[in-house]
């Protein structure tokens, strides 16, 4: 006969099986409200600092650009001013022919010093121009003839000499001629001999304008002139 034994005790726990892990949960405390506020303030501060630095850099670049533009403009103005000043101080002469020459015949034209323009160029006996600054000069002349020469073409020549007593030589010449069949009492015959050339001149050199006969020259305003300017 089998006897059945009953007890009220719980059965013993089952031991864990080997090679099987169980997750362990560790509770994490939630961040406090004060920590979150500090983090937000820090981030806002970083963003504002970046914004201020960007604005400051832009303002600095803008000021530098305006300064460079201003300096460039002032440099251009100063350059133009110096160029104008240099141009205005260059030697030049624009001679007006004397309306009633003292003598006629083959000689040098006389100039009206009252109405002529001269800067840095002297004159000698109302017919020669004296160079005071050496350099390259553009020399020009225009002679209008109102009468012809039956034997020779009408000529004008620019003469050069080293000084007042130097030997004269021709450095420029121009000719013109009149048609013997043209012109009348109401429409007189005229021709103009013009010339221009760059000449290297030294201090003390003298220039004058020669014609074969001053009685053939037209002395109206602007018809006959002589001049030069330093390049």
C-alpha atoms as a PDB file:
ATOM      1  CA  UNK A   1       0.000   0.000   0.000  1.00  0.00           C
ATOM      2  CA  UNK A   2       1.395   3.376  -1.025  1.00  0.00           C
ATOM      3  CA  UNK A   3       0.975   6.298   1.320  1.00  0.00           C
ATOM      4  CA  UNK A   4       0.598   9.762  -0.156  1.00  0.00           C
ATOM      5  CA  UNK A   5       2.495  12.544   1.638  1.00  0.00           C
ATOM      6  CA  UNK A   6       1.108  16.014   1.317  1.00  0.00           C
ATOM      7  CA  UNK A   7       2.739  19.273   2.501  1.00  0.00           C
ATOM      8  CA  UNK A   8       1.896  22.923   2.311  1.00  0.00           C
ATOM      9  CA  UNK A   9       5.439  24.065   1.558  1.00  0.00           C
ATOM     10  CA  UNK A  10       6.197  25.596  -1.839  1.00  0.00           C
ATOM     11  CA  UNK A  11       8.412  23.646  -4.185  1.00  0.00           C
ATOM     12  CA  UNK A  12      12.068  24.662  -4.281  1.00  0.00           C
ATOM     13  CA  UNK A  13      13.084  27.256  -6.923  1.00  0.00           C
ATOM     14  CA  UNK A  14      14.388  26.035 -10.206  1.00  0.00           C
ATOM     15  CA  UNK A  15      18.069  26.917 -10.624  1.00  0.00           C
ATOM     16  CA  UNK A  16      18.890  29.131 -13.653  1.00  0.00           C
ATOM     17  CA  UNK A  17      20.175  27.489 -16.741  1.00  0.00           C
ATOM     18  CA  UNK A  18      23.782  28.037 -17.671  1.00  0.00           C
ATOM     19  CA  UNK A  19      24.730  30.213 -20.747  1.00  0.00           C
ATOM     20  CA  UNK A  20      21.622  32.425 -20.658  1.00  0.00           C
ATOM     21  CA  UNK A  21      21.891  36.092 -19.606  1.00  0.00           C
ATOM     22  CA  UNK A  22      19.159  38.191 -18.145  1.00  0.00           C
ATOM     23  CA  UNK A  23      18.896  41.987 -18.799  1.00  0.00           C
ATOM     24  CA  UNK A  24      19.499  44.170 -15.851  1.00  0.00           C
ATOM     25  CA  UNK A  25      17.516  47.391 -15.819  1.00  0.00           C
ATOM     26  CA  UNK A  26      19.148  50.378 -14.080  1.00  0.00           C
ATOM     27  CA  UNK A  27      16.839  53.303 -13.475  1.00  0.00           C
ATOM     28  CA  UNK A  28      18.129  56.669 -14.856  1.00  0.00           C
ATOM     29  CA  UNK A  29      17.115  59.811 -13.062  1.00  0.00           C
ATOM     30  CA  UNK A  30      15.315  62.389 -15.209  1.00  0.00           C
ATOM     31  CA  UNK A  31      17.135  65.761 -15.759  1.00  0.00           C
ATOM     32  CA  UNK A  32      16.039  68.513 -13.529  1.00  0.00           C
ATOM     33  CA  UNK A  33      14.262  71.589 -14.849  1.00  0.00           C
ATOM     34  CA  UNK A  34      17.126  73.863 -13.835  1.00  0.00           C
ATOM     35  CA  UNK A  35      19.655  71.881 -15.906  1.00  0.00           C
ATOM     36  CA  UNK A  36      17.473  72.136 -19.030  1.00  0.00           C
ATOM     37  CA  UNK A  37      17.140  75.906 -18.623  1.00  0.00           C
ATOM     38  CA  UNK A  38      20.922  76.345 -18.352  1.00  0.00           C
ATOM     39  CA  UNK A  39      21.481  74.267 -21.482  1.00  0.00           C
ATOM     40  CA  UNK A  40      18.957  76.328 -23.446  1.00  0.00           C
ATOM     41  CA  UNK A  41      20.565  79.561 -22.282  1.00  0.00           C
ATOM     42  CA  UNK A  42      23.987  78.296 -23.319  1.00  0.00           C
ATOM     43  CA  UNK A  43      22.780  77.369 -26.803  1.00  0.00           C
ATOM     44  CA  UNK A  44      21.030  80.723 -27.226  1.00  0.00           C
ATOM     45  CA  UNK A  45      24.237  82.491 -26.174  1.00  0.00           C
ATOM     46  CA  UNK A  46      26.287  80.563 -28.738  1.00  0.00           C
ATOM     47  CA  UNK A  47      23.811  81.425 -31.504  1.00  0.00           C
ATOM     48  CA  UNK A  48      23.780  85.125 -30.555  1.00  0.00           C
ATOM     49  CA  UNK A  49      27.593  85.192 -30.426  1.00  0.00           C
ATOM     50  CA  UNK A  50      27.800  83.712 -33.918  1.00  0.00           C
ATOM     51  CA  UNK A  51      25.236  86.246 -35.127  1.00  0.00           C
ATOM     52  CA  UNK A  52      27.145  89.173 -33.628  1.00  0.00           C
ATOM     53  CA  UNK A  53      30.421  87.935 -35.097  1.00  0.00           C
ATOM     54  CA  UNK A  54      28.838  87.594 -38.544  1.00  0.00           C
ATOM     55  CA  UNK A  55      27.325  91.090 -38.379  1.00  0.00           C
ATOM     56  CA  UNK A  56      30.637  92.547 -37.139  1.00  0.00           C
ATOM     57  CA  UNK A  57      32.566  90.874 -39.952  1.00  0.00           C
ATOM     58  CA  UNK A  58      30.120  92.190 -42.534  1.00  0.00           C
ATOM     59  CA  UNK A  59      30.359  95.738 -41.131  1.00  0.00           C
ATOM     60  CA  UNK A  60      34.173  95.541 -41.137  1.00  0.00           C
ATOM     61  CA  UNK A  61      34.264  94.347 -44.745  1.00  0.00           C
ATOM     62  CA  UNK A  62      31.822  97.101 -45.762  1.00  0.00           C
ATOM     63  CA  UNK A  63      33.937  99.794 -44.088  1.00  0.00           C
ATOM     64  CA  UNK A  64      37.128  98.454 -45.678  1.00  0.00           C
ATOM     65  CA  UNK A  65      35.454  98.428 -49.105  1.00  0.00           C
ATOM     66  CA  UNK A  66      34.244 102.009 -48.682  1.00  0.00           C
ATOM     67  CA  UNK A  67      37.694 103.086 -47.508  1.00  0.00           C
ATOM     68  CA  UNK A  68      39.384 101.470 -50.497  1.00  0.00           C
ATOM     69  CA  UNK A  69      36.834 103.067 -52.833  1.00  0.00           C
ATOM     70  CA  UNK A  70      37.383 106.465 -51.219  1.00  0.00           C
ATOM     71  CA  UNK A  71      41.175 106.168 -51.404  1.00  0.00           C
ATOM     72  CA  UNK A  72      40.953 105.046 -55.019  1.00  0.00           C
ATOM     73  CA  UNK A  73      38.700 107.993 -55.888  1.00  0.00           C
ATOM     74  CA  UNK A  74      40.987 110.431 -54.102  1.00  0.00           C
ATOM     75  CA  UNK A  75      43.974 108.925 -55.917  1.00  0.00           C
ATOM     76  CA  UNK A  76      42.278 109.350 -59.275  1.00  0.00           C
ATOM     77  CA  UNK A  77      41.294 112.924 -58.453  1.00  0.00           C
ATOM     78  CA  UNK A  78      44.840 113.698 -57.307  1.00  0.00           C
ATOM     79  CA  UNK A  79      46.249 112.074 -60.438  1.00  0.00           C
ATOM     80  CA  UNK A  80      43.922 114.044 -62.708  1.00  0.00           C
ATOM     81  CA  UNK A  81      44.690 117.214 -60.782  1.00  0.00           C
ATOM     82  CA  UNK A  82      48.438 116.646 -61.106  1.00  0.00           C
ATOM     83  CA  UNK A  83      48.032 115.898 -64.812  1.00  0.00           C
ATOM     84  CA  UNK A  84      46.053 119.106 -65.307  1.00  0.00           C
ATOM     85  CA  UNK A  85      48.629 121.028 -63.298  1.00  0.00           C
ATOM     86  CA  UNK A  86      51.470 119.496 -65.297  1.00  0.00           C
ATOM     87  CA  UNK A  87      49.686 120.259 -68.560  1.00  0.00           C
ATOM     88  CA  UNK A  88      48.957 123.845 -67.535  1.00  0.00           C
ATOM     89  CA  UNK A  89      52.608 124.397 -66.564  1.00  0.00           C
ATOM     90  CA  UNK A  90      54.045 123.092 -69.840  1.00  0.00           C
ATOM     91  CA  UNK A  91      55.811 125.670 -72.005  1.00  0.00           C
ATOM     92  CA  UNK A  92      53.783 126.815 -74.997  1.00  0.00           C
ATOM     93  CA  UNK A  93      53.438 129.681 -77.427  1.00  0.00           C
ATOM     94  CA  UNK A  94      50.599 130.704 -79.706  1.00  0.00           C
ATOM     95  CA  UNK A  95      51.631 133.748 -81.670  1.00  0.00           C
ATOM     96  CA  UNK A  96      49.404 136.324 -83.347  1.00  0.00           C
ATOM     97  CA  UNK A  97      50.900 138.003 -86.384  1.00  0.00           C
ATOM     98  CA  UNK A  98      51.412 141.737 -86.229  1.00  0.00           C
ATOM     99  CA  UNK A  99      48.844 143.518 -88.385  1.00  0.00           C
ATOM    100  CA  UNK A 100      51.184 146.209 -89.726  1.00  0.00           C
ATOM    101  CA  UNK A 101      54.732 144.879 -90.062  1.00  0.00           C
ATOM    102  CA  UNK A 102      57.519 147.409 -89.709  1.00  0.00           C
ATOM    103  CA  UNK A 103      59.289 146.283 -92.866  1.00  0.00           C
ATOM    104  CA  UNK A 104      58.409 144.365 -96.017  1.00  0.00           C
ATOM    105  CA  UNK A 105      60.426 142.010 -98.168  1.00  0.00           C
ATOM    106  CA  UNK A 106      61.987 138.592 -97.497  1.00  0.00           C
ATOM    107  CA  UNK A 107      62.215 138.459 -93.752  1.00  0.00           C
ATOM    108  CA  UNK A 108      60.791 136.916 -90.601  1.00  0.00           C
ATOM    109  CA  UNK A 109      57.208 137.532 -89.557  1.00  0.00           C
ATOM    110  CA  UNK A 110      56.701 139.910 -86.656  1.00  0.00           C
ATOM    111  CA  UNK A 111      54.428 138.920 -83.766  1.00  0.00           C
ATOM    112  CA  UNK A 112      51.987 140.920 -81.699  1.00  0.00           C
ATOM    113  CA  UNK A 113      53.274 140.242 -78.182  1.00  0.00           C
ATOM    114  CA  UNK A 114      50.252 141.921 -76.586  1.00  0.00           C
ATOM    115  CA  UNK A 115      47.756 139.414 -77.982  1.00  0.00           C
ATOM    116  CA  UNK A 116      50.035 136.394 -78.269  1.00  0.00           C
ATOM    117  CA  UNK A 117      50.111 133.662 -75.608  1.00  0.00           C
ATOM    118  CA  UNK A 118      53.425 132.498 -74.125  1.00  0.00           C
ATOM    119  CA  UNK A 119      54.200 130.267 -71.133  1.00  0.00           C
ATOM    120  CA  UNK A 120      57.786 129.358 -70.312  1.00  0.00           C
ATOM    121  CA  UNK A 121      58.989 130.669 -73.691  1.00  0.00           C
ATOM    122  CA  UNK A 122      60.761 133.972 -74.191  1.00  0.00           C
ATOM    123  CA  UNK A 123      61.010 136.137 -77.306  1.00  0.00           C
ATOM    124  CA  UNK A 124      63.724 138.094 -79.076  1.00  0.00           C
ATOM    125  CA  UNK A 125      63.129 141.165 -81.310  1.00  0.00           C
ATOM    126  CA  UNK A 126      59.410 140.262 -81.784  1.00  0.00           C
ATOM    127  CA  UNK A 127      60.277 137.574 -84.321  1.00  0.00           C
ATOM    128  CA  UNK A 128      62.304 134.865 -82.526  1.00  0.00           C
ATOM    129  CA  UNK A 129      61.022 132.577 -79.774  1.00  0.00           C
ATOM    130  CA  UNK A 130      63.609 131.457 -77.199  1.00  0.00           C
ATOM    131  CA  UNK A 131      63.375 128.025 -75.555  1.00  0.00           C
ATOM    132  CA  UNK A 132      63.814 128.002 -71.765  1.00  0.00           C
ATOM    133  CA  UNK A 133      63.156 124.298 -71.059  1.00  0.00           C
ATOM    134  CA  UNK A 134      64.804 121.598 -73.190  1.00  0.00           C
ATOM    135  CA  UNK A 135      62.688 118.758 -74.579  1.00  0.00           C
ATOM    136  CA  UNK A 136      60.522 117.658 -77.471  1.00  0.00           C
ATOM    137  CA  UNK A 137      58.230 120.340 -78.873  1.00  0.00           C
ATOM    138  CA  UNK A 138      55.456 120.179 -81.414  1.00  0.00           C
ATOM    139  CA  UNK A 139      56.026 123.167 -83.688  1.00  0.00           C
ATOM    140  CA  UNK A 140      53.358 124.344 -86.121  1.00  0.00           C
ATOM    141  CA  UNK A 141      52.725 127.248 -88.474  1.00  0.00           C
ATOM    142  CA  UNK A 142      50.041 128.470 -90.837  1.00  0.00           C
ATOM    143  CA  UNK A 143      50.691 131.235 -93.353  1.00  0.00           C
ATOM    144  CA  UNK A 144      47.936 132.481 -95.652  1.00  0.00           C
ATOM    145  CA  UNK A 145      48.966 134.364 -98.774  1.00  0.00           C
ATOM    146  CA  UNK A 146      46.602 136.766-100.474  1.00  0.00           C
ATOM    147  CA  UNK A 147      48.935 137.592-103.364  1.00  0.00           C
ATOM    148  CA  UNK A 148      50.975 135.372-105.617  1.00  0.00           C
ATOM    149  CA  UNK A 149      54.520 135.416-106.901  1.00  0.00           C
ATOM    150  CA  UNK A 150      54.801 135.136-110.685  1.00  0.00           C
ATOM    151  CA  UNK A 151      58.229 133.511-110.526  1.00  0.00           C
ATOM    152  CA  UNK A 152      58.371 131.370-107.371  1.00  0.00           C
ATOM    153  CA  UNK A 153      55.937 129.251-105.322  1.00  0.00           C
ATOM    154  CA  UNK A 154      54.788 130.815-102.098  1.00  0.00           C
ATOM    155  CA  UNK A 155      56.852 129.465 -99.214  1.00  0.00           C
ATOM    156  CA  UNK A 156      57.059 129.610 -95.439  1.00  0.00           C
ATOM    157  CA  UNK A 157      59.972 128.162 -93.486  1.00  0.00           C
ATOM    158  CA  UNK A 158      60.648 127.596 -89.795  1.00  0.00           C
ATOM    159  CA  UNK A 159      64.193 128.662 -88.988  1.00  0.00           C
ATOM    160  CA  UNK A 160      66.254 127.400 -86.053  1.00  0.00           C
ATOM    161  CA  UNK A 161      69.445 128.690 -84.488  1.00  0.00           C
ATOM    162  CA  UNK A 162      71.262 127.575 -81.347  1.00  0.00           C
ATOM    163  CA  UNK A 163      71.401 131.069 -79.840  1.00  0.00           C
ATOM    164  CA  UNK A 164      71.166 134.732 -80.786  1.00  0.00           C
ATOM    165  CA  UNK A 165      74.417 134.626 -82.775  1.00  0.00           C
ATOM    166  CA  UNK A 166      74.143 131.052 -84.046  1.00  0.00           C
ATOM    167  CA  UNK A 167      73.884 129.998 -87.669  1.00  0.00           C
ATOM    168  CA  UNK A 168      70.345 129.693 -88.988  1.00  0.00           C
ATOM    169  CA  UNK A 169      69.022 126.514 -90.612  1.00  0.00           C
ATOM    170  CA  UNK A 170      65.677 125.496 -92.020  1.00  0.00           C
ATOM    171  CA  UNK A 171      63.955 122.733 -90.007  1.00  0.00           C
ATOM    172  CA  UNK A 172      60.464 122.932 -91.565  1.00  0.00           C
ATOM    173  CA  UNK A 173      59.071 124.269 -94.842  1.00  0.00           C
ATOM    174  CA  UNK A 174      55.719 124.446 -96.621  1.00  0.00           C
ATOM    175  CA  UNK A 175      54.579 125.720-100.028  1.00  0.00           C
ATOM    176  CA  UNK A 176      51.373 126.711-101.738  1.00  0.00           C
ATOM    177  CA  UNK A 177      50.485 128.202-105.101  1.00  0.00           C
ATOM    178  CA  UNK A 178      47.576 130.122-106.604  1.00  0.00           C
ATOM    179  CA  UNK A 179      45.708 129.412-109.783  1.00  0.00           C
ATOM    180  CA  UNK A 180      46.383 132.345-112.076  1.00  0.00           C
ATOM    181  CA  UNK A 181      42.912 131.996-113.606  1.00  0.00           C
ATOM    182  CA  UNK A 182      41.048 132.028-110.300  1.00  0.00           C
ATOM    183  CA  UNK A 183      39.940 134.958-108.225  1.00  0.00           C
ATOM    184  CA  UNK A 184      38.469 138.317-108.978  1.00  0.00           C
ATOM    185  CA  UNK A 185      38.114 141.749-107.488  1.00  0.00           C
ATOM    186  CA  UNK A 186      35.302 140.503-105.271  1.00  0.00           C
ATOM    187  CA  UNK A 187      36.808 137.078-104.493  1.00  0.00           C
ATOM    188  CA  UNK A 188      40.570 137.438-104.037  1.00  0.00           C
ATOM    189  CA  UNK A 189      42.896 134.507-104.588  1.00  0.00           C
ATOM    190  CA  UNK A 190      44.383 132.909-101.491  1.00  0.00           C
ATOM    191  CA  UNK A 191      46.381 129.859-100.489  1.00  0.00           C
ATOM    192  CA  UNK A 192      47.615 128.568 -97.139  1.00  0.00           C
ATOM    193  CA  UNK A 193      50.898 126.834 -96.357  1.00  0.00           C
ATOM    194  CA  UNK A 194      50.557 124.752 -93.177  1.00  0.00           C
ATOM    195  CA  UNK A 195      53.101 122.552 -91.412  1.00  0.00           C
ATOM    196  CA  UNK A 196      53.684 120.794 -88.100  1.00  0.00           C
ATOM    197  CA  UNK A 197      56.453 118.594 -86.745  1.00  0.00           C
ATOM    198  CA  UNK A 198      58.054 117.388 -83.488  1.00  0.00           C
ATOM    199  CA  UNK A 199      61.477 118.958 -82.901  1.00  0.00           C
ATOM    200  CA  UNK A 200      63.930 118.311 -80.080  1.00  0.00           C
ATOM    201  CA  UNK A 201      65.085 121.651 -78.706  1.00  0.00           C
ATOM    202  CA  UNK A 202      67.709 122.696 -76.202  1.00  0.00           C
ATOM    203  CA  UNK A 203      67.732 125.567 -73.780  1.00  0.00           C
ATOM    204  CA  UNK A 204      68.583 128.811 -75.574  1.00  0.00           C
ATOM    205  CA  UNK A 205      67.492 127.617 -79.038  1.00  0.00           C
ATOM    206  CA  UNK A 206      65.522 130.138 -81.062  1.00  0.00           C
ATOM    207  CA  UNK A 207      62.805 129.618 -83.685  1.00  0.00           C
ATOM    208  CA  UNK A 208      61.244 131.997 -86.177  1.00  0.00           C
ATOM    209  CA  UNK A 209      58.947 131.891 -89.222  1.00  0.00           C
ATOM    210  CA  UNK A 210      60.365 133.113 -92.518  1.00  0.00           C
ATOM    211  CA  UNK A 211      58.453 134.085 -95.669  1.00  0.00           C
ATOM    212  CA  UNK A 212      59.783 135.166 -99.054  1.00  0.00           C
ATOM    213  CA  UNK A 213      57.795 138.393 -99.099  1.00  0.00           C
ATOM    214  CA  UNK A 214      55.759 139.745 -96.191  1.00  0.00           C
ATOM    215  CA  UNK A 215      53.718 141.921 -98.527  1.00  0.00           C
ATOM    216  CA  UNK A 216      52.106 138.759 -99.915  1.00  0.00           C
ATOM    217  CA  UNK A 217      50.879 137.551 -96.530  1.00  0.00           C
ATOM    218  CA  UNK A 218      47.275 137.835 -95.384  1.00  0.00           C
ATOM    219  CA  UNK A 219      47.129 139.527 -91.981  1.00  0.00           C
ATOM    220  CA  UNK A 220      43.518 138.878 -91.087  1.00  0.00           C
ATOM    221  CA  UNK A 221      42.787 137.435 -87.643  1.00  0.00           C
ATOM    222  CA  UNK A 222      43.530 133.708 -87.539  1.00  0.00           C
ATOM    223  CA  UNK A 223      44.831 133.522 -91.114  1.00  0.00           C
ATOM    224  CA  UNK A 224      48.503 133.428 -90.139  1.00  0.00           C
ATOM    225  CA  UNK A 225      49.884 132.009 -86.918  1.00  0.00           C
ATOM    226  CA  UNK A 226      52.910 130.306 -85.404  1.00  0.00           C
ATOM    227  CA  UNK A 227      53.321 128.331 -82.197  1.00  0.00           C
ATOM    228  CA  UNK A 228      54.639 125.357 -80.283  1.00  0.00           C
ATOM    229  CA  UNK A 229      54.116 123.380 -77.088  1.00  0.00           C
ATOM    230  CA  UNK A 230      56.264 120.995 -75.085  1.00  0.00           C
ATOM    231  CA  UNK A 231      55.263 117.343 -75.214  1.00  0.00           C
END
